Amino acid sequence: MKISKIILGALALCMSAAAFGQSAEEIAKKVHDLPDGKTNYMVARLTLLDKAGKSRVREIASFKMEEGTTKKGVTVFRTPKDVAGVSYLSFDYPDNPDGSAKDSDSWLYLPAMKKARRVSGSSKDDDFQGTDFTYDDIGERSLGKDTFKILGSENVGGKDCWMLEYTAKNANSKITRRVMWIDKSNYTTLKGEYYDRQGKKFKELLCESIEQVDGFWTVKKMTMSNIVTSHKTVYELLEVKYNLKVDANLFTVSALEREMVK
């Protein structure tokens, strides 16, 4: 009987190890590196809803391109008139050889100012232009900014997920901790929770309508809710194209200031 218990215990441990299989760092890297083409183009509708239910609708277009190990992205507001032309450019780099984060270079262009200004690293956790998404959400947050831990597994909408914790290395970050539910079958994010410096949850993310487009996993709807202010932003993908020809000149500060990005 003792031998049987030992064998059963060993099997249980093996099954538990197989359930996780990968380290938290490996999972985080696969989420970060989820393929989205050498280039892509997206058009989306953003609906901003306040606690009274009043809505504001905006349309954005974004272009992304890989140039060597650098990922470049540019996003522009198309409508409504009061924000049309506002654009954001980011260059995201791989981490340093020692694993530490190499901060991205980012610029924000406001048509009224007629000049692009650099966005500092300390502002990357700020909300992006009145939405509930941050500048890091619009670009790509470096893996070197966080440490990672698997909190367990949980089912979300019939999908078996890792609960992956991201803890900011910088204690002064506005968002010090994130918990993401990662689909084990394809490494897409299904939902998330965001915590402030006091350890209190203040935002929630829900991802829906996730499907493959041209072979790339694509989230067609995301809702980011601020549970403190009762404000939320709904992102709905209207159009997406992968691996199309993109003009490299769009990814420059000059292009922002000349309002070339449409």
GROMACS .gro file of C-alpha atoms in nm, residues 78 115 121 139:
model
    4
   78ARG     CA    1  -0.942   6.009  -3.726
  115LYS     CA    2   0.489   6.993  -3.271
  121GLY     CA    3   0.908   5.671  -1.935
  139GLY     CA    4   0.272   5.021  -2.749
   0.00000   0.00000   0.00000
